[in-house]
Amino acid sequence: MKRQPADFTPHLERYVWACHHTKEQRVIDLGSKSGYGSYLMSYFAKSISLVDYKPELIEQAKKESY
């Protein structure tokens, strides 16, 4: 299943909101999955930690340099 832009827009809007509120903050991204959102927030946050109940998703984030 391929994502349509209209489906992805609300998701991206939440990260834009989060980036604004994480500026120069220490952040924990709970339920980070592959780390895409954490990667975006890392440009603004002082530091960011990823947490997910599936260790393989954290490993994927490390491999993707997120």
XYZ file of N, CA and C in Angstrom, residues 22-66:
135
model
N 10.030 21.546 20.670
C 11.186 20.830 21.204
C 12.478 21.619 21.064
N 12.392 22.826 20.587
C 13.586 23.628 20.356
C 14.399 23.760 21.648
N 15.673 23.324 21.546
C 16.632 23.379 22.660
C 16.183 22.586 23.893
N 15.340 21.575 23.701
C 14.861 20.740 24.804
C 15.485 19.344 24.710
N 15.521 18.663 25.849
C 15.886 17.251 25.863
C 14.590 16.478 25.657
N 14.549 15.612 24.647
C 13.310 14.973 24.212
C 13.428 13.458 24.292
N 12.348 12.811 24.725
C 12.218 11.361 24.641
C 11.054 11.095 23.703
N 11.322 10.389 22.623
C 10.277 10.040 21.655
C 9.795 8.631 21.970
N 8.671 8.531 22.674
C 8.091 7.240 23.031
C 7.291 6.703 21.854
N 7.509 5.454 21.520
C 6.849 4.872 20.354
C 7.463 5.415 19.078
N 8.773 5.507 19.070
C 9.480 6.165 17.967
C 9.494 5.378 16.664
N 9.181 4.100 16.724
C 9.203 3.225 15.543
C 10.546 3.314 14.846
N 10.587 3.659 13.567
C 11.860 3.659 12.833
C 12.681 4.930 13.068
N 12.147 5.890 13.790
C 12.906 7.086 14.132
C 12.789 8.250 13.177
N 11.886 8.159 12.212
C 11.760 9.247 11.228
C 11.399 10.575 11.910
N 10.414 10.548 12.790
C 10.014 11.775 13.491
C 11.098 12.279 14.419
N 11.796 11.350 15.061
C 12.906 11.721 15.938
C 13.993 12.428 15.138
N 14.230 11.920 13.945
C 15.226 12.523 13.062
C 14.857 13.981 12.759
N 13.602 14.222 12.449
C 13.160 15.591 12.173
C 13.330 16.479 13.403
N 12.908 15.975 14.566
C 13.000 16.768 15.793
C 14.440 17.003 16.219
N 15.359 16.120 15.822
C 16.753 16.254 16.240
C 17.408 17.531 15.710
N 16.865 18.092 14.653
C 17.398 19.347 14.135
C 17.124 20.521 15.072
N 16.154 20.374 15.956
C 15.748 21.457 16.837
C 16.032 21.166 18.307
N 15.918 19.916 18.700
C 16.077 19.535 20.103
C 17.543 19.568 20.520
N 17.757 19.775 21.811
C 19.104 19.721 22.371
C 19.625 18.285 22.300
N 18.773 17.330 22.649
C 19.092 15.905 22.529
C 17.782 15.144 22.385
N 17.867 13.938 21.841
C 16.660 13.137 21.660
C 16.987 11.661 21.884
N 16.107 10.987 22.608
C 16.239 9.558 22.869
C 15.031 8.846 22.280
N 15.286 7.730 21.624
C 14.210 6.946 21.010
C 13.854 5.778 21.913
N 12.555 5.528 22.057
C 12.066 4.405 22.851
C 10.951 3.723 22.073
N 11.060 2.415 21.945
C 9.990 1.633 21.331
C 10.024 0.239 21.937
N 8.887 -0.410 22.025
C 8.831 -1.739 22.623
C 9.363 -2.824 21.690
N 9.603 -2.474 20.438
C 10.168 -3.425 19.481
C 11.630 -3.054 19.221
N 12.560 -3.816 19.805
C 13.981 -3.486 19.630
C 14.423 -3.443 18.169
N 13.782 -4.239 17.321
C 14.180 -4.245 15.910
C 13.917 -2.895 15.234
N 12.938 -2.144 15.722
C 12.685 -0.821 15.148
C 13.780 0.164 15.539
N 14.270 0.058 16.757
C 15.379 0.914 17.186
C 16.626 0.567 16.373
N 16.853 -0.712 16.140
C 17.999 -1.132 15.320
C 17.871 -0.587 13.897
N 16.659 -0.599 13.369
C 16.422 -0.050 12.026
C 16.758 1.430 12.013
N 16.347 2.153 13.049
C 16.641 3.581 13.128
C 18.150 3.820 13.147
N 18.884 2.975 13.861
C 20.343 3.118 13.908
C 20.954 2.884 12.525
N 20.464 1.887 11.824
C 20.997 1.569 10.488
C 20.709 2.677 9.493
N 19.566 3.318 9.639
C 19.157 4.368 8.710
C 19.742 5.726 9.111
N 20.555 5.717 10.156
C 21.185 6.947 10.683
C 20.166 7.947 11.211
N 18.992 7.443 11.574
C 18.036 8.317 12.244
C 18.426 8.349 13.701
